[in-house]
Amino acid sequence: MEAPQFEGRTFMQVISEKYSPENFPCRRGPGMGVVVVPSGQQGSPMKDRLNLPSVLVLNGCGISHAGHEGEIAAFCAHVVELDLSHNKLQDWHEISKIVSNIPNLEFLNLASNQLSDAVLESNCAKAFSSIRRLVLNNTQVSWDTVHTFTREMPELEELFLCLNEYTTVTTFAMPCSTLRLLHITDNSLQEWNEVRKLGSMFPALETLIMANNMLSSIDDAGEILLRLFPNLRTINLHNSGLNKWEDIEKLNCLPKLEEVRLQGIPLLQAYTCAERRSLVLAQLPSVTCLNGSVVTEGEREDAERFFIRYHLDHSEEELPHRYHCLVTKYGKLAPLAEIDLRPRCHAKVEVRYEDKVEQVNIRLDQTVAGLKKQLKNVVQLSTSNMRLYYIDKCSAFGPDELKYTARALHSYSIQDGDEILVVAKKK
């Protein structure tokens, strides 16, 4: 009778193929990360011919089962990072067989393995106890599974839960006090009531990445925010649904906040790029990095002064609290003078020919040859029989002949009221 078959390949099959001498020759030298596994009494005959790095990347290899646990233990004792994303793993028991035999593992990526129906038991989760960074993106794992992991993983510092179709957050009794970073982008957490739960579940959280969640508002008062996220230093709210300046102001209640990402929110769509950055910077005095760019002292001062001037025409009722703080710092600033530095396009000049004087509008972006064509009908001379002189009324110098036909008129700095003298060439 034939042995039962399962779909996919084993973990050991894949590493024996990928890291065989033919596909992954042994390299030596500092920084190469290749370890030659020492021989021993237990293990596989492959032991003497496989050379594995401490970082294993086995994504998209069709892995569905662990394979021989003794061989995993023999070859992978030194492995610290393992990428098993985009495989066919659907059973936590099989995954635990792999992980339990890699005692030094600190990073595990299980993204895009369909684990929505897999049940994780506590004794199985204990195999993950050494892991510090765990990626569960696009696995559709339940919050019960997440809770089991956080309870049995005392070293967990970074957790990735993106693309898992979460619309709510389920709390658990025992908070995870070790987690520093939570990456939960591309879900559907639209209500602040759900985000609030993350603060109580992960009290030591320093980085919260929740872009593309369409969060509609930040509903808590300042003292509640301070209590929920006392250690938060970085927050990413890209492409959320925030549409009130009050929501931005509330971020000031996070006592350690240093970095904010706020691109793609409805509130800022009506402003130019420069206005968006300046208005947000002025609202967040403690932030040192905005949308990935470091904030300099000079940029902050410019933004705060811009903020004051931007609100000069607003009524007292419309002025935000931050406006009054900045007026106390800088005083009430006058509007900046508007200076148009664009080159002039036209000038009204006096065209003189013999005893005739006529006011003519000329284009300054044309050449001397173009001006001759324009004046041909004014002075009744052919362009070939015409000499032009420019007279600057504000200059003490004499007429300047416009002898270079290809030269642009704006290069002469012609102003309104200046003169163009036309002289017929002598025959």
GROMACS .gro file of C-alpha atoms in nm:
model
  427
    1MET     CA    1   0.000   0.000   0.000
    2GLU     CA    2   0.144   0.342  -0.098
    3ALA     CA    3   0.226   0.603   0.167
    4PRO     CA    4  -0.021   0.893   0.190
    5GLN     CA    5   0.069   1.188  -0.034
    6PHE     CA    6   0.032   1.559   0.049
    7GLU     CA    7   0.024   1.859  -0.178
    8GLY     CA    8   0.333   2.077  -0.192
    9ARG     CA    9   0.691   2.022  -0.078
   10THR     CA   10   0.861   1.991   0.258
   11PHE     CA   11   1.083   2.253   0.416
   12MET     CA   12   1.380   2.015   0.403
   13GLN     CA   13   1.323   1.932   0.035
   14VAL     CA   14   1.338   2.301  -0.054
   15ILE     CA   15   1.652   2.388   0.143
   16SER     CA   16   1.832   2.078   0.019
   17GLU     CA   17   1.763   2.188  -0.340
   18LYS     CA   18   1.819   2.561  -0.300
   19TYR     CA   19   2.134   2.540  -0.086
   20SER     CA   20   2.305   2.241  -0.245
   21PRO     CA   21   2.665   2.301  -0.361
   22GLU     CA   22   2.543   2.318  -0.723
   23ASN     CA   23   2.299   2.603  -0.654
   24PHE     CA   24   2.466   2.768  -0.355
   25PRO     CA   25   2.844   2.705  -0.354
   26CYS     CA   26   3.024   2.742  -0.025
   27ARG     CA   27   3.174   3.090   0.006
   28ARG     CA   28   3.419   3.203   0.269
   29GLY     CA   29   3.513   3.539   0.408
   30PRO     CA   30   3.381   3.794   0.659
   31GLY     CA   31   3.019   3.897   0.618
   32MET     CA   32   2.921   3.618   0.380
   33GLY     CA   33   2.685   3.461   0.633
   34VAL     CA   34   2.751   3.103   0.516
   35VAL     CA   35   2.796   2.837   0.782
   36VAL     CA   36   2.931   2.489   0.720
   37VAL     CA   37   2.732   2.261   0.949
   38PRO     CA   38   2.965   2.030   1.149
   39SER     CA   39   2.929   1.656   1.114
   40GLY     CA   40   2.775   1.445   1.390
   41GLN     CA   41   2.629   1.107   1.458
   42GLN     CA   42   2.267   1.213   1.406
   43GLY     CA   43   2.115   1.375   1.100
   44SER     CA   44   2.105   1.323   0.727
   45PRO     CA   45   2.376   1.224   0.477
   46MET     CA   46   2.311   1.568   0.323
   47LYS     CA   47   2.468   1.717   0.633
   48ASP     CA   48   2.818   1.712   0.487
   49ARG     CA   49   2.724   1.884   0.164
   50LEU     CA   50   2.473   2.162   0.256
   51ASN     CA   51   2.597   2.510   0.345
   52LEU     CA   52   2.324   2.736   0.482
   53PRO     CA   53   2.334   3.111   0.552
   54SER     CA   54   2.194   3.246   0.878
   55VAL     CA   55   1.921   3.419   0.679
   56LEU     CA   56   1.703   3.177   0.481
   57VAL     CA   57   1.476   3.313   0.207
   58LEU     CA   58   1.233   3.043   0.093
   59ASN     CA   59   0.942   3.249  -0.036
   60GLY     CA   60   0.716   3.105  -0.306
   61CYS     CA   61   0.867   2.756  -0.293
   62GLY     CA   62   0.544   2.557  -0.251
   63ILE     CA   63   0.624   2.448   0.107
   64SER     CA   64   0.330   2.287   0.285
   65HIS     CA   65   0.498   2.060   0.544
   66ALA     CA   66   0.804   2.059   0.765
   67GLY     CA   67   0.971   1.736   0.669
   68HIS     CA   68   1.226   1.550   0.883
   69GLU     CA   69   1.261   1.742   1.212
   70GLY     CA   70   1.600   1.591   1.290
   71GLU     CA   71   1.740   1.729   0.965
   72ILE     CA   72   1.592   2.073   1.036
   73ALA     CA   73   1.760   2.074   1.376
   74ALA     CA   74   2.091   1.956   1.230
   75PHE     CA   75   2.110   2.217   0.956
   76CYS     CA   76   1.928   2.521   1.097
   77ALA     CA   77   2.054   2.567   1.452
   78HIS     CA   78   2.239   2.884   1.347
   79VAL     CA   79   1.953   3.041   1.143
   80VAL     CA   80   1.824   3.373   1.283
   81GLU     CA   81   1.591   3.491   1.002
   82LEU     CA   82   1.346   3.282   0.798
   83ASP     CA   83   1.121   3.397   0.513
   84LEU     CA   84   0.843   3.147   0.436
   85SER     CA   85   0.608   3.393   0.266
   86HIS     CA   86   0.390   3.293  -0.032
   87ASN     CA   87   0.401   2.920   0.040
   88LYS     CA   88   0.125   2.663   0.101
   89LEU     CA   89   0.146   2.640   0.478
   90GLN     CA   90  -0.202   2.599   0.633
   91ASP     CA   91  -0.131   2.418   0.959
   92TRP     CA   92   0.027   2.577   1.267
   93HIS     CA   93   0.143   2.233   1.382
   94GLU     CA   94   0.358   2.194   1.069
   95ILE     CA   95   0.495   2.547   1.107
   96SER     CA   96   0.579   2.481   1.472
   97LYS     CA   97   0.778   2.171   1.368
   98ILE     CA   98   1.000   2.398   1.162
   99VAL     CA   99   1.030   2.678   1.418
  100SER     CA  100   1.085   2.454   1.721
  101ASN     CA  101   1.395   2.312   1.558
  102ILE     CA  102   1.550   2.655   1.490
  103PRO     CA  103   1.634   2.768   1.845
  104ASN     CA  104   1.802   3.098   1.751
  105LEU     CA  105   1.524   3.222   1.521
  106GLU     CA  106   1.442   3.590   1.574
  107PHE     CA  107   1.256   3.686   1.255
  108LEU     CA  108   0.981   3.485   1.085
  109ASN     CA  109   0.784   3.590   0.775
  110LEU     CA  110   0.467   3.389   0.707
  111ALA     CA  111   0.298   3.646   0.480
  112SER     CA  112   0.051   3.519   0.219
  113ASN     CA  113   0.010   3.170   0.362
  114GLN     CA  114  -0.360   3.097   0.400
  115LEU     CA  115  -0.396   3.047   0.774
  116SER     CA  116  -0.747   3.181   0.830
  117ASP     CA  117  -0.887   2.839   0.924
  118ALA     CA  118  -0.584   2.718   1.119
  119VAL     CA  119  -0.627   2.688   1.495
  120LEU     CA  120  -0.326   2.780   1.707
  121GLU     CA  121  -0.301   2.604   2.042
  122SER     CA  122  -0.093   2.743   2.327
  123ASN     CA  123   0.148   2.449   2.341
  124CYS     CA  124   0.208   2.497   1.967
  125ALA     CA  125   0.265   2.872   2.005
  126LYS     CA  126   0.538   2.810   2.264
  127ALA     CA  127   0.762   2.700   1.977
  128PHE     CA  128   0.770   3.067   1.865
  129SER     CA  129   0.895   3.199   2.200
  130SER     CA  130   1.236   3.320   2.074
  131ILE     CA  131   1.095   3.525   1.785
  132ARG     CA  132   1.120   3.904   1.809
  133ARG     CA  133   0.970   4.001   1.472
  134LEU     CA  134   0.670   3.819   1.326
  135VAL     CA  135   0.510   3.891   0.987
  136LEU     CA  136   0.152   3.769   0.938
  137ASN     CA  137   0.051   3.992   0.647
  138ASN     CA  138  -0.226   3.863   0.419
  139THR     CA  139  -0.277   3.548   0.624
  140GLN     CA  140  -0.626   3.639   0.753
  141VAL     CA  141  -0.528   3.514   1.098
  142SER     CA  142  -0.792   3.573   1.365
  143TRP     CA  143  -0.742   3.797   1.666
  144ASP     CA  144  -0.760   3.482   1.881
  145THR     CA  145  -0.447   3.361   1.704
  146VAL     CA  146  -0.278   3.697   1.758
  147HIS     CA  147  -0.366   3.683   2.128
  148THR     CA  148  -0.224   3.333   2.162
  149PHE     CA  149   0.101   3.446   2.003
  150THR     CA  150   0.142   3.755   2.221
  151ARG     CA  151   0.076   3.547   2.531
  152GLU     CA  152   0.337   3.282   2.443
  153MET     CA  153   0.603   3.506   2.283
  154PRO     CA  154   0.781   3.695   2.564
  155GLU     CA  155   1.039   3.845   2.323
  156LEU     CA  156   0.797   3.979   2.061
  157GLU     CA  157   0.886   4.337   1.960
  158GLU     CA  158   0.750   4.382   1.607
  159LEU     CA  159   0.423   4.248   1.465
  160PHE     CA  160   0.297   4.284   1.107
  161LEU     CA  161  -0.078   4.234   1.049
  162CYS     CA  162  -0.135   4.407   0.713
  163LEU     CA  163  -0.394   4.303   0.450
  164ASN     CA  164  -0.590   4.083   0.691
  165GLU     CA  165  -0.934   4.239   0.627
  166TYR     CA  166  -0.979   4.348   0.988
  167THR     CA  167  -1.280   4.573   1.049
  168THR     CA  168  -1.263   4.544   1.428
  169VAL     CA  169  -1.007   4.469   1.697
  170THR     CA  170  -1.073   4.206   1.964
  171THR     CA  171  -0.909   4.286   2.296
  172PHE     CA  172  -0.758   4.039   2.536
  173ALA     CA  173  -0.714   4.038   2.911
  174MET     CA  174  -0.334   4.015   2.921
  175PRO     CA  175  -0.160   4.308   2.744
  176CYS     CA  176   0.161   4.251   2.550
  177SER     CA  177   0.414   4.478   2.719
  178THR     CA  178   0.707   4.395   2.489
  179LEU     CA  179   0.566   4.503   2.151
  180ARG     CA  180   0.730   4.820   2.016
  181LEU     CA  181   0.611   4.825   1.652
  182LEU     CA  182   0.271   4.736   1.506
  183HIS     CA  183   0.227   4.742   1.126
  184ILE     CA  184  -0.145   4.709   1.050
  185THR     CA  185  -0.186   4.886   0.713
  186ASP     CA  186  -0.439   4.804   0.442
  187ASN     CA  187  -0.718   4.685   0.670
  188SER     CA  188  -1.058   4.847   0.730
  189LEU     CA  189  -1.023   5.002   1.075
  190GLN     CA  190  -1.235   5.312   1.020
  191GLU     CA  191  -1.353   5.381   1.376
  192TRP     CA  192  -1.132   5.523   1.649
  193ASN     CA  193  -1.303   5.289   1.897
  194GLU     CA  194  -1.108   5.005   1.734
  195VAL     CA  195  -0.775   5.189   1.728
  196ARG     CA  196  -0.820   5.276   2.096
  197LYS     CA  197  -0.806   4.904   2.178
  198LEU     CA  198  -0.456   4.879   2.034
  199GLY     CA  199  -0.331   5.118   2.300
  200SER     CA  200  -0.458   4.904   2.586
  201MET     CA  201  -0.332   4.583   2.422
  202PHE     CA  202   0.018   4.715   2.349
  203PRO     CA  203   0.103   4.973   2.619
  204ALA     CA  204   0.473   4.999   2.523
  205LEU     CA  205   0.401   5.068   2.155
  206GLU     CA  206   0.648   5.315   1.998
  207THR     CA  207   0.555   5.286   1.629
  208LEU     CA  208   0.202   5.249   1.489
  209ILE     CA  209   0.179   5.209   1.110
  210MET     CA  210  -0.184   5.207   0.999
  211ALA     CA  211  -0.190   5.362   0.652
  212ASN     CA  212  -0.476   5.284   0.413
  213ASN     CA  213  -0.736   5.220   0.684
  214MET     CA  214  -0.965   5.519   0.615
  215LEU     CA  215  -0.975   5.611   0.984
  216SER     CA  216  -1.248   5.877   1.001
  217SER     CA  217  -1.144   6.072   1.312
  218ILE     CA  218  -0.956   6.074   1.641
  219ASP     CA  219  -1.234   6.086   1.897
  220ASP     CA  220  -1.056   6.075   2.233
  221ALA     CA  221  -0.969   6.377   2.444
  222GLY     CA  222  -0.606   6.462   2.511
  223GLU     CA  223  -0.574   6.304   2.854
  224ILE     CA  224  -0.713   5.973   2.721
  225LEU     CA  225  -0.469   5.974   2.427
  226LEU     CA  226  -0.182   6.032   2.668
  227ARG     CA  227  -0.290   5.733   2.876
  228LEU     CA  228  -0.347   5.505   2.573
  229PHE     CA  229  -0.022   5.574   2.387
  230PRO     CA  230   0.229   5.710   2.640
  231ASN     CA  231   0.534   5.582   2.447
  232LEU     CA  232   0.429   5.637   2.086
  233ARG     CA  233   0.706   5.807   1.885
  234THR     CA  234   0.593   5.737   1.527
  235ILE     CA  235   0.247   5.723   1.370
  236ASN     CA  236   0.160   5.668   1.004
  237LEU     CA  237  -0.190   5.775   0.899
  238HIS     CA  238  -0.136   5.789   0.521
  239ASN     CA  239  -0.457   5.768   0.319
  240SER     CA  240  -0.679   5.780   0.625
  241GLY     CA  241  -1.014   5.962   0.625
  242LEU     CA  242  -0.916   6.246   0.861
  243ASN     CA  243  -1.090   6.568   0.757
  244LYS     CA  244  -1.069   6.804   1.057
  245TRP     CA  245  -0.778   7.011   1.186
  246GLU     CA  246  -0.887   6.917   1.538
  247ASP     CA  247  -0.773   6.560   1.464
  248ILE     CA  248  -0.425   6.685   1.375
  249GLU     CA  249  -0.408   6.902   1.688
  250LYS     CA  250  -0.490   6.600   1.906
  251LEU     CA  251  -0.166   6.434   1.799
  252ASN     CA  252   0.008   6.690   2.023
  253CYS     CA  253  -0.134   6.500   2.320
  254LEU     CA  254   0.097   6.206   2.246
  255PRO     CA  255   0.385   6.305   2.476
  256LYS     CA  256   0.673   6.134   2.290
  257LEU     CA  257   0.556   6.178   1.930
  258GLU     CA  258   0.844   6.265   1.695
  259GLU     CA  259   0.751   6.137   1.349
  260VAL     CA  260   0.419   6.168   1.162
  261ARG     CA  261   0.309   6.062   0.814
  262LEU     CA  262  -0.011   6.222   0.689
  263GLN     CA  263  -0.021   6.214   0.311
  264GLY     CA  264  -0.338   6.149   0.115
  265ILE     CA  265  -0.593   6.259   0.377
  266PRO     CA  266  -0.910   6.451   0.272
  267LEU     CA  267  -0.831   6.744   0.503
  268LEU     CA  268  -0.524   6.844   0.299
  269GLN     CA  269  -0.652   6.791  -0.056
  270ALA     CA  270  -0.755   7.156  -0.106
  271TYR     CA  271  -0.407   7.293  -0.030
  272THR     CA  272  -0.090   7.310  -0.237
  273CYS     CA  273   0.200   7.082  -0.141
  274ALA     CA  274   0.386   7.371   0.024
  275GLU     CA  275   0.076   7.483   0.216
  276ARG     CA  276   0.007   7.129   0.340
  277ARG     CA  277   0.351   7.084   0.486
  278SER     CA  278   0.365   7.430   0.644
  279LEU     CA  279   0.018   7.412   0.800
  280VAL     CA  280   0.077   7.063   0.944
  281LEU     CA  281   0.423   7.152   1.076
  282ALA     CA  282   0.288   7.460   1.250
  283GLN     CA  283   0.022   7.249   1.420
  284LEU     CA  284   0.273   6.990   1.547
  285PRO     CA  285   0.554   7.171   1.732
  286SER     CA  286   0.722   6.857   1.870
  287VAL     CA  287   0.742   6.662   1.544
  288THR     CA  288   1.095   6.637   1.404
  289CYS     CA  289   1.016   6.432   1.093
  290LEU     CA  290   0.712   6.481   0.868
  291ASN     CA  291   0.627   6.247   0.580
  292GLY     CA  292   0.979   6.106   0.585
  293SER     CA  293   1.160   6.443   0.573
  294VAL     CA  294   1.354   6.586   0.867
  295VAL     CA  295   1.222   6.922   0.992
  296THR     CA  296   1.493   7.188   1.028
  297GLU     CA  297   1.469   7.481   1.268
  298GLY     CA  298   1.453   7.723   0.977
  299GLU     CA  299   1.173   7.530   0.808
  300ARG     CA  300   0.974   7.522   1.132
  301GLU     CA  301   1.003   7.896   1.182
  302ASP     CA  302   0.899   7.963   0.821
  303ALA     CA  303   0.601   7.728   0.862
  304GLU     CA  304   0.488   7.892   1.186
  305ARG     CA  305   0.512   8.241   1.037
  306PHE     CA  306   0.321   8.121   0.731
  307PHE     CA  307   0.053   7.979   0.963
  308ILE     CA  308  -0.001   8.319   1.126
  309ARG     CA  309  -0.026   8.502   0.793
  310TYR     CA  310  -0.251   8.232   0.647
  311HIS     CA  311  -0.510   8.302   0.919
  312LEU     CA  312  -0.495   8.684   0.907
  313ASP     CA  313  -0.830   8.711   0.726
  314HIS     CA  314  -1.012   8.463   0.953
  315SER     CA  315  -1.264   8.576   1.210
  316GLU     CA  316  -1.187   8.540   1.579
  317GLU     CA  317  -1.423   8.242   1.603
  318GLU     CA  318  -1.243   8.062   1.319
  319LEU     CA  319  -0.891   8.102   1.458
  320PRO     CA  320  -0.738   7.776   1.586
  321HIS     CA  321  -0.579   7.757   1.930
  322ARG     CA  322  -0.237   7.718   1.772
  323TYR     CA  323  -0.271   8.061   1.606
  324HIS     CA  324  -0.280   8.236   1.943
  325CYS     CA  325   0.023   8.038   2.065
  326LEU     CA  326   0.223   8.144   1.761
  327VAL     CA  327   0.114   8.508   1.786
  328THR     CA  328   0.247   8.504   2.142
  329LYS     CA  329   0.578   8.374   2.002
  330TYR     CA  330   0.616   8.596   1.691
  331GLY     CA  331   0.361   8.875   1.735
  332LYS     CA  332   0.097   8.967   1.477
  333LEU     CA  333   0.277   8.960   1.143
  334ALA     CA  334   0.196   9.184   0.849
  335PRO     CA  335   0.121   9.022   0.512
  336LEU     CA  336   0.423   8.968   0.292
  337ALA     CA  337   0.461   9.209   0.002
  338GLU     CA  338   0.368   9.049  -0.327
  339ILE     CA  339   0.655   9.084  -0.573
  340ASP     CA  340   0.612   8.957  -0.924
  341LEU     CA  341   0.950   8.833  -1.046
  342ARG     CA  342   0.822   8.701  -1.374
  343PRO     CA  343   0.977   8.864  -1.684
  344ARG     CA  344   0.761   9.132  -1.846
  345CYS     CA  345   0.587   9.024  -2.164
  346HIS     CA  346   0.486   9.364  -2.307
  347ALA     CA  347   0.587   9.727  -2.296
  348LYS     CA  348   0.421  10.046  -2.423
  349VAL     CA  349   0.685  10.254  -2.601
  350GLU     CA  350   0.701  10.571  -2.813
  351VAL     CA  351   0.804  10.498  -3.171
  352ARG     CA  352   0.966  10.801  -3.341
  353TYR     CA  353   1.024  10.830  -3.713
  354GLU     CA  354   1.115  11.169  -3.859
  355ASP     CA  355   0.854  11.404  -3.709
  356LYS     CA  356   0.602  11.129  -3.633
  357VAL     CA  357   0.548  10.985  -3.279
  358GLU     CA  358   0.316  10.695  -3.203
  359GLN     CA  359   0.244  10.487  -2.889
  360VAL     CA  360   0.295  10.118  -2.968
  361ASN     CA  361   0.254   9.804  -2.757
  362ILE     CA  362   0.543   9.568  -2.831
  363ARG     CA  363   0.603   9.207  -2.726
  364LEU     CA  364   0.925   9.167  -2.533
  365ASP     CA  365   0.956   8.796  -2.607
  366GLN     CA  366   1.011   8.867  -2.977
  367THR     CA  367   1.341   8.942  -3.148
  368VAL     CA  368   1.466   9.263  -3.307
  369ALA     CA  369   1.370   9.116  -3.646
  370GLY     CA  370   1.016   9.061  -3.515
  371LEU     CA  371   0.995   9.420  -3.395
  372LYS     CA  372   1.098   9.545  -3.740
  373LYS     CA  373   0.813   9.346  -3.895
  374GLN     CA  374   0.571   9.495  -3.639
  375LEU     CA  375   0.683   9.851  -3.715
  376LYS     CA  376   0.687   9.811  -4.094
  377ASN     CA  377   0.329   9.938  -4.129
  378VAL     CA  378   0.375  10.205  -3.862
  379VAL     CA  379   0.663  10.384  -4.033
  380GLN     CA  380   0.601  10.265  -4.390
  381LEU     CA  381   0.952  10.130  -4.435
  382SER     CA  382   1.070   9.788  -4.540
  383THR     CA  383   1.255   9.588  -4.276
  384SER     CA  384   1.570   9.587  -4.486
  385ASN     CA  385   1.563   9.967  -4.501
  386MET     CA  386   1.510  10.017  -4.128
  387ARG     CA  387   1.755  10.090  -3.846
  388LEU     CA  388   1.627  10.085  -3.487
  389TYR     CA  389   1.763  10.260  -3.178
  390TYR     CA  390   1.652  10.202  -2.819
  391ILE     CA  391   1.639  10.509  -2.591
  392ASP     CA  392   1.613  10.440  -2.217
  393LYS     CA  393   1.453  10.751  -2.065
  394CYS     CA  394   1.602  10.671  -1.722
  395SER     CA  395   1.955  10.640  -1.856
  396ALA     CA  396   2.209  10.913  -1.919
  397PHE     CA  397   2.358  10.718  -2.208
  398GLY     CA  398   2.266  10.777  -2.568
  399PRO     CA  399   2.062  10.562  -2.805
  400ASP     CA  400   2.152  10.194  -2.827
  401GLU     CA  401   2.124  10.056  -3.179
  402LEU     CA  402   1.928   9.732  -3.208
  403LYS     CA  403   2.163   9.586  -3.466
  404TYR     CA  404   2.140   9.212  -3.379
  405THR     CA  405   1.826   9.086  -3.544
  406ALA     CA  406   1.816   8.756  -3.353
  407ARG     CA  407   1.845   8.914  -3.008
  408ALA     CA  408   1.535   8.905  -2.785
  409LEU     CA  409   1.393   9.242  -2.684
  410HIS     CA  410   1.361   9.153  -2.313
  411SER     CA  411   1.743   9.141  -2.294
  412TYR     CA  412   1.745   9.522  -2.339
  413SER     CA  413   1.529   9.572  -2.025
  414ILE     CA  414   1.279   9.783  -2.217
  415GLN     CA  415   1.022   9.951  -1.988
  416ASP     CA  416   0.694  10.139  -2.041
  417GLY     CA  417   0.761  10.494  -2.166
  418ASP     CA  418   1.095  10.418  -2.333
  419GLU     CA  419   1.151  10.516  -2.697
  420ILE     CA  420   1.227  10.330  -3.017
  421LEU     CA  421   1.385  10.557  -3.279
  422VAL     CA  422   1.346  10.446  -3.642
  423VAL     CA  423   1.591  10.574  -3.901
  424ALA     CA  424   1.583  10.500  -4.273
  425LYS     CA  425   1.907  10.365  -4.413
  426LYS     CA  426   2.094  10.594  -4.649
  427LYS     CA  427   2.079  10.488  -5.009
   0.00000   0.00000   0.00000
